Amino acid sequence: MEDREFEGRTALVTGGSRGIGRAVCLRLAASGARVAVNYAADRRAAEETRDLIRGAGGAADIYLADVGDHDATGAMFDAVERDLGSVDLLVANAGIARSADALSMSVETWREIMRVNLDGTFHSVWRAKDGMVARGYGRIVCISSVLGLAPNPIAAERMIAYGTSKAAVIGFVRQCAAALGPAVRVNGVAPGYVATDMTADVSDEARTRLTAAAALKRFGRTEEIAELVHFLLSERSSFTTGQTHVADGGYKFLP
Ligand code: NAP
């Protein structure tokens, strides 16, 4: 898909190296944005995302930072601003899940999931907001999850920390939208199951049950989530802020 809506804009996508984040990077670059691809560990994947963008004639660079680390996130923004310009579009996408996150979940697991999924979202938005408000333009999308709306009654795992972190992201989106408007719009996206590394270890049995429960009878594709993120960043959604939008293929157990 080709349009030039974000020509001259700089986008930062946390966790842009793989999965949903990569698809978002490619989609924004196809709209003309200069893209900062953030990663935490997998440099090769980040380089691949960057090279895909450059190969298609776009502008991108890669930035190492653990978004759970406040200072490292700040240093990443400094580098992006130096290289690519002020961040106009932020997609706070970086996230982790723990598949054995059941009632035996440890305190360490709880803290690590909150540190990356919630603190990481906060660090990124907080560093981006002042420049956006000062310039009178900013568009933010935070990636939540359907597990932030309700626990999953199908999969055996109880993703308590993960679901709670993603519920908090939905609240954070509402609070930030109220505080940062009218210059800045802040929305969320809550994907259902999407085929990425994060869901690669879902058992065949769970996969069968999960897809059977969805109206569309399949997992989502990363491009389908990226398209919704693009819409929420774009002026096609100019009257929408503070909302978290579900893209889950229609799980029948959700309200
Ligand atoms: P993924 O394939 O596992 O990719 C995760 C991305 O996040 C990678 O780019 C990874 O970087 C990055 N990341 C992890 N920890 C980080 C940290 N501390 N600092 C910076 N970056 C970090 O995951 P995904 O499925 O694309 O998920 C993306 C987002 O969507 C997550 O927030 C996830 O919770 C959410 N989500 C996913 C699904 C799904 O079914 N896949 C459903 C609902 C919500 P490296 O490459 O360097 O490791």
GROMACS .gro file of C-alpha atoms and ligand atoms in nm:
model
  303
    1MET     CA    1   0.000   0.000   0.000
    2GLU     CA    2   0.146   0.337  -0.099
    3ASP     CA    3   0.049   0.686   0.017
    4ARG     CA    4   0.268   0.976   0.128
    5GLU     CA    5   0.075   1.098   0.432
    6PHE     CA    6   0.377   1.086   0.663
    7GLU     CA    7   0.629   1.245   0.427
    8GLY     CA    8   0.863   1.461   0.636
    9ARG     CA    9   0.753   1.296   0.963
   10THR     CA   10   0.970   1.092   1.196
   11ALA     CA   11   0.828   0.774   1.349
   12LEU     CA   12   0.972   0.575   1.638
   13VAL     CA   13   0.847   0.218   1.677
   14THR     CA   14   0.955   0.042   1.995
   15GLY     CA   15   1.013  -0.327   1.935
   16GLY     CA   16   1.027  -0.254   1.563
   17SER     CA   17   1.271  -0.533   1.484
   18ARG     CA   18   1.025  -0.821   1.461
   19GLY     CA   19   0.658  -0.919   1.448
   20ILE     CA   20   0.391  -0.651   1.470
   21GLY     CA   21   0.649  -0.377   1.521
   22ARG     CA   22   0.828  -0.466   1.199
   23ALA     CA   23   0.502  -0.456   1.001
   24VAL     CA   24   0.427  -0.114   1.152
   25CYS     CA   25   0.773   0.013   1.055
   26LEU     CA   26   0.725  -0.103   0.695
   27ARG     CA   27   0.376   0.047   0.673
   28LEU     CA   28   0.483   0.387   0.806
   29ALA     CA   29   0.788   0.396   0.581
   30ALA     CA   30   0.563   0.322   0.282
   31SER     CA   31   0.376   0.641   0.379
   32GLY     CA   32   0.695   0.842   0.367
   33ALA     CA   33   0.794   0.850   0.736
   34ARG     CA   34   1.157   0.830   0.843
   35VAL     CA   35   1.151   0.530   1.075
   36ALA     CA   36   1.348   0.463   1.392
   37VAL     CA   37   1.347   0.088   1.450
   38ASN     CA   38   1.399   0.015   1.819
   39TYR     CA   39   1.515  -0.325   1.944
   40ALA     CA   40   1.636  -0.474   2.271
   41ALA     CA   41   1.850  -0.771   2.170
   42ASP     CA   42   1.799  -0.899   1.816
   43ARG     CA   43   2.021  -0.666   1.615
   44ARG     CA   44   2.004  -0.884   1.306
   45ALA     CA   45   1.625  -0.861   1.296
   46ALA     CA   46   1.640  -0.484   1.342
   47GLU     CA   47   1.889  -0.457   1.056
   48GLU     CA   48   1.662  -0.668   0.840
   49THR     CA   49   1.370  -0.433   0.907
   50ARG     CA   50   1.590  -0.134   0.829
   51ASP     CA   51   1.719  -0.294   0.509
   52LEU     CA   52   1.367  -0.382   0.392
   53ILE     CA   53   1.273  -0.015   0.429
   54ARG     CA   54   1.587   0.115   0.260
   55GLY     CA   55   1.550  -0.142  -0.017
   56ALA     CA   56   1.207   0.002  -0.092
   57GLY     CA   57   1.351   0.354  -0.109
   58GLY     CA   58   1.260   0.462   0.244
   59ALA     CA   59   1.463   0.607   0.531
   60ALA     CA   60   1.528   0.411   0.850
   61ASP     CA   61   1.784   0.343   1.117
   62ILE     CA   62   1.808   0.109   1.413
   63TYR     CA   63   1.830   0.202   1.782
   64LEU     CA   64   1.919  -0.029   2.067
   65ALA     CA   65   1.739   0.041   2.394
   66ASP     CA   66   1.560  -0.154   2.664
   67VAL     CA   67   1.243   0.053   2.698
   68GLY     CA   68   1.205  -0.070   3.054
   69ASP     CA   69   1.511   0.138   3.135
   70HIS     CA   70   1.419   0.507   3.167
   71ASP     CA   71   1.765   0.646   3.093
   72ALA     CA   72   1.827   0.414   2.800
   73THR     CA   73   1.494   0.515   2.648
   74GLY     CA   74   1.585   0.882   2.687
   75ALA     CA   75   1.923   0.827   2.523
   76MET     CA   76   1.751   0.650   2.234
   77PHE     CA   77   1.520   0.947   2.176
   78ASP     CA   78   1.824   1.180   2.184
   79ALA     CA   79   1.991   0.972   1.913
   80VAL     CA   80   1.675   0.951   1.700
   81GLU     CA   81   1.625   1.327   1.720
   82ARG     CA   82   1.985   1.385   1.621
   83ASP     CA   83   1.971   1.144   1.325
   84LEU     CA   84   1.613   1.160   1.197
   85GLY     CA   85   1.450   1.464   1.360
   86SER     CA   86   1.189   1.512   1.632
   87VAL     CA   87   0.957   1.221   1.689
   88ASP     CA   88   0.611   1.300   1.547
   89LEU     CA   89   0.469   0.948   1.548
   90LEU     CA   90   0.529   0.707   1.835
   91VAL     CA   91   0.420   0.346   1.841
   92ALA     CA   92   0.481   0.198   2.187
   93ASN     CA   93   0.478  -0.163   2.077
   94ALA     CA   94   0.762  -0.336   2.262
   95GLY     CA   95   0.628  -0.610   2.484
   96ILE     CA   96   0.700  -0.948   2.637
   97ALA     CA   97   0.482  -1.240   2.745
   98ARG     CA   98   0.558  -1.540   2.961
   99SER     CA   99   0.371  -1.853   2.860
  100ALA     CA  100   0.400  -2.020   3.202
  101ASP     CA  101   0.251  -1.718   3.371
  102ALA     CA  102  -0.002  -1.910   3.581
  103LEU     CA  103  -0.090  -1.904   3.949
  104SER     CA  104   0.265  -2.007   4.029
  105MET     CA  105   0.395  -1.687   3.868
  106SER     CA  106   0.697  -1.548   4.052
  107VAL     CA  107   0.742  -1.195   4.177
  108GLU     CA  108   1.032  -1.163   3.932
  109THR     CA  109   0.807  -1.249   3.638
  110TRP     CA  110   0.545  -0.999   3.752
  111ARG     CA  111   0.805  -0.725   3.783
  112GLU     CA  112   0.974  -0.798   3.451
  113ILE     CA  113   0.645  -0.795   3.259
  114MET     CA  114   0.537  -0.469   3.425
  115ARG     CA  115   0.881  -0.319   3.367
  116VAL     CA  116   0.875  -0.380   2.991
  117ASN     CA  117   0.504  -0.366   2.902
  118LEU     CA  118   0.388  -0.087   3.131
  119ASP     CA  119   0.697   0.109   3.239
  120GLY     CA  120   0.835   0.079   2.886
  121THR     CA  121   0.519   0.233   2.740
  122PHE     CA  122   0.529   0.509   3.002
  123HIS     CA  123   0.899   0.586   2.942
  124SER     CA  124   0.847   0.617   2.566
  125VAL     CA  125   0.534   0.832   2.582
  126TRP     CA  126   0.677   1.052   2.855
  127ARG     CA  127   0.992   1.126   2.660
  128ALA     CA  128   0.794   1.197   2.341
  129LYS     CA  129   0.518   1.417   2.484
  130ASP     CA  130   0.690   1.750   2.555
  131GLY     CA  131   0.827   1.793   2.205
  132MET     CA  132   0.496   1.691   2.053
  133VAL     CA  133   0.300   1.940   2.262
  134ALA     CA  134   0.555   2.217   2.194
  135ARG     CA  135   0.537   2.155   1.820
  136GLY     CA  136   0.157   2.123   1.826
  137TYR     CA  137   0.156   1.782   1.661
  138GLY     CA  138   0.193   1.430   1.786
  139ARG     CA  139   0.029   1.095   1.721
  140ILE     CA  140   0.075   0.803   1.958
  141VAL     CA  141  -0.045   0.444   1.946
  142CYS     CA  142   0.018   0.205   2.235
  143ILE     CA  143  -0.015  -0.168   2.178
  144SER     CA  144  -0.230  -0.342   2.438
  145SER     CA  145  -0.394  -0.684   2.395
  146VAL     CA  146  -0.736  -0.846   2.414
  147LEU     CA  147  -0.597  -1.009   2.728
  148GLY     CA  148  -0.602  -0.658   2.876
  149LEU     CA  149  -0.983  -0.665   2.839
  150ALA     CA  150  -1.055  -1.009   2.978
  151PRO     CA  151  -0.871  -1.327   3.071
  152ASN     CA  152  -0.863  -1.592   2.803
  153PRO     CA  153  -1.100  -1.877   2.899
  154ILE     CA  154  -0.964  -2.104   2.626
  155ALA     CA  155  -0.588  -2.128   2.662
  156ALA     CA  156  -0.471  -2.317   2.968
  157GLU     CA  157  -0.230  -2.043   3.065
  158ARG     CA  158  -0.352  -1.765   3.289
  159MET     CA  159  -0.151  -1.464   3.175
  160ILE     CA  160  -0.215  -1.267   3.491
  161ALA     CA  161   0.080  -1.029   3.481
  162TYR     CA  162   0.061  -0.987   3.104
  163GLY     CA  163  -0.314  -0.920   3.104
  164THR     CA  164  -0.282  -0.675   3.391
  165SER     CA  165   0.001  -0.488   3.221
  166LYS     CA  166  -0.206  -0.460   2.903
  167ALA     CA  167  -0.514  -0.342   3.097
  168ALA     CA  168  -0.297  -0.072   3.249
  169VAL     CA  169  -0.189   0.035   2.900
  170ILE     CA  170  -0.558   0.090   2.812
  171GLY     CA  171  -0.595   0.315   3.117
  172PHE     CA  172  -0.273   0.497   3.038
  173VAL     CA  173  -0.398   0.569   2.684
  174ARG     CA  174  -0.716   0.727   2.824
  175GLN     CA  175  -0.527   0.939   3.076
  176CYS     CA  176  -0.269   1.059   2.825
  177ALA     CA  177  -0.530   1.143   2.560
  178ALA     CA  178  -0.709   1.369   2.809
  179ALA     CA  179  -0.387   1.536   2.920
  180LEU     CA  180  -0.216   1.579   2.583
  181GLY     CA  181  -0.499   1.695   2.357
  182PRO     CA  182  -0.565   1.878   2.138
  183ALA     CA  183  -0.214   1.872   1.990
  184VAL     CA  184  -0.153   1.507   2.056
  185ARG     CA  185  -0.388   1.215   1.990
  186VAL     CA  186  -0.327   0.895   2.183
  187ASN     CA  187  -0.494   0.565   2.098
  188GLY     CA  188  -0.446   0.198   2.170
  189VAL     CA  189  -0.470  -0.120   1.968
  190ALA     CA  190  -0.564  -0.447   2.135
  191PRO     CA  191  -0.474  -0.735   1.904
  192GLY     CA  192  -0.604  -1.086   1.946
  193TYR     CA  193  -0.377  -1.373   1.848
  194VAL     CA  194  -0.136  -1.271   1.574
  195ALA     CA  195   0.121  -1.500   1.413
  196THR     CA  196   0.458  -1.379   1.547
  197ASP     CA  197   0.746  -1.519   1.753
  198MET     CA  198   0.540  -1.435   2.062
  199THR     CA  199   0.270  -1.687   1.969
  200ALA     CA  200   0.497  -1.942   1.802
  201ASP     CA  201   0.491  -2.172   2.105
  202VAL     CA  202   0.111  -2.186   2.139
  203SER     CA  203   0.036  -2.559   2.135
  204ASP     CA  204  -0.150  -2.711   1.840
  205GLU     CA  205  -0.441  -2.795   2.069
  206ALA     CA  206  -0.468  -2.438   2.202
  207ARG     CA  207  -0.431  -2.300   1.850
  208THR     CA  208  -0.720  -2.514   1.727
  209ARG     CA  209  -0.944  -2.401   2.011
  210LEU     CA  210  -0.844  -2.035   1.979
  211THR     CA  211  -0.910  -2.020   1.607
  212ALA     CA  212  -1.240  -2.208   1.646
  213ALA     CA  213  -1.355  -1.942   1.895
  214ALA     CA  214  -1.288  -1.655   1.656
  215ALA     CA  215  -1.543  -1.545   1.399
  216LEU     CA  216  -1.271  -1.528   1.134
  217LYS     CA  217  -1.130  -1.874   1.227
  218ARG     CA  218  -0.764  -1.781   1.211
  219PHE     CA  219  -0.479  -1.592   1.377
  220GLY     CA  220  -0.419  -1.238   1.255
  221ARG     CA  221  -0.138  -1.124   1.029
  222THR     CA  222   0.103  -0.856   1.143
  223GLU     CA  223   0.009  -0.641   0.842
  224GLU     CA  224  -0.353  -0.634   0.958
  225ILE     CA  225  -0.250  -0.483   1.292
  226ALA     CA  226  -0.012  -0.241   1.119
  227GLU     CA  227  -0.295  -0.114   0.901
  228LEU     CA  228  -0.505  -0.026   1.207
  229VAL     CA  229  -0.207   0.144   1.372
  230HIS     CA  230  -0.150   0.345   1.054
  231PHE     CA  231  -0.515   0.449   1.049
  232LEU     CA  232  -0.501   0.569   1.410
  233LEU     CA  233  -0.186   0.772   1.344
  234SER     CA  234  -0.332   0.922   1.029
  235GLU     CA  235  -0.578   1.207   0.979
  236ARG     CA  236  -0.837   0.951   0.869
  237SER     CA  237  -0.898   0.908   1.243
  238SER     CA  238  -0.881   1.281   1.324
  239PHE     CA  239  -1.168   1.277   1.579
  240THR     CA  240  -1.052   0.967   1.764
  241THR     CA  241  -0.843   0.976   2.081
  242GLY     CA  242  -0.823   0.790   2.411
  243GLN     CA  243  -0.969   0.470   2.264
  244THR     CA  244  -0.828   0.122   2.245
  245HIS     CA  245  -0.940  -0.059   1.932
  246VAL     CA  246  -0.973  -0.436   1.921
  247ALA     CA  247  -0.846  -0.633   1.621
  248ASP     CA  248  -0.894  -0.997   1.716
  249GLY     CA  249  -1.079  -1.173   1.438
  250GLY     CA  250  -1.395  -1.168   1.650
  251TYR     CA  251  -1.348  -1.384   1.955
  252LYS     CA  252  -1.698  -1.477   2.057
  253PHE     CA  253  -1.622  -1.470   2.429
  254LEU     CA  254  -1.552  -1.098   2.430
  255PRO     CA  255  -1.824  -0.845   2.509
  256NAP     P1  256   0.751  -1.036   1.920
  256NAP     O1  257   0.742  -1.094   1.785
  256NAP     O2  258   0.794  -1.121   2.035
  256NAP     O3  259   0.844  -0.905   1.913
  256NAP     C1  260   0.865  -0.831   2.029
  256NAP     C2  261   0.937  -0.705   1.994
  256NAP     O4  262   0.953  -0.628   2.115
  256NAP     C3  263   1.076  -0.731   1.940
  256NAP     O5  264   1.104  -0.631   1.846
  256NAP     C4  265   1.165  -0.714   2.064
  256NAP     O6  266   1.299  -0.672   2.035
  256NAP     C5  267   1.092  -0.602   2.134
  256NAP     N1  268   1.121  -0.594   2.277
  256NAP     C6  269   1.101  -0.687   2.373
  256NAP     N2  270   1.143  -0.641   2.492
  256NAP     C7  271   1.190  -0.515   2.470
  256NAP     C8  272   1.247  -0.415   2.553
  256NAP     N3  273   1.265  -0.435   2.685
  256NAP     N4  274   1.285  -0.299   2.496
  256NAP     C9  275   1.269  -0.276   2.363
  256NAP     N5  276   1.215  -0.367   2.280
  256NAP    C10  277   1.177  -0.486   2.333
  256NAP     O7  278   0.610  -0.975   1.966
  256NAP     P2  279   0.481  -0.933   1.883
  256NAP     O8  280   0.391  -1.048   1.880
  256NAP     O9  281   0.520  -0.864   1.757
  256NAP    O10  282   0.417  -0.829   1.987
  256NAP    C11  283   0.429  -0.689   1.971
  256NAP    C12  284   0.335  -0.623   2.071
  256NAP    O11  285   0.202  -0.668   2.046
  256NAP    C13  286   0.364  -0.659   2.216
  256NAP    O12  287   0.340  -0.548   2.299
  256NAP    C14  288   0.265  -0.768   2.245
  256NAP    O13  289   0.236  -0.779   2.382
  256NAP    C15  290   0.147  -0.722   2.164
  256NAP     N6  291   0.051  -0.826   2.129
  256NAP    C16  292   0.088  -0.933   2.055
  256NAP    C17  293  -0.007  -1.028   2.023
  256NAP    C18  294   0.026  -1.149   1.940
  256NAP    O14  295  -0.060  -1.238   1.929
  256NAP     N7  296   0.141  -1.159   1.879
  256NAP    C19  297  -0.138  -1.016   2.072
  256NAP    C20  298  -0.172  -0.906   2.148
  256NAP    C21  299  -0.076  -0.811   2.176
  256NAP     P3  300   1.416  -0.780   1.998
  256NAP    O15  301   1.392  -0.821   1.856
  256NAP    O16  302   1.542  -0.705   2.014
  256NAP    O17  303   1.402  -0.893   2.094
   0.00000   0.00000   0.00000
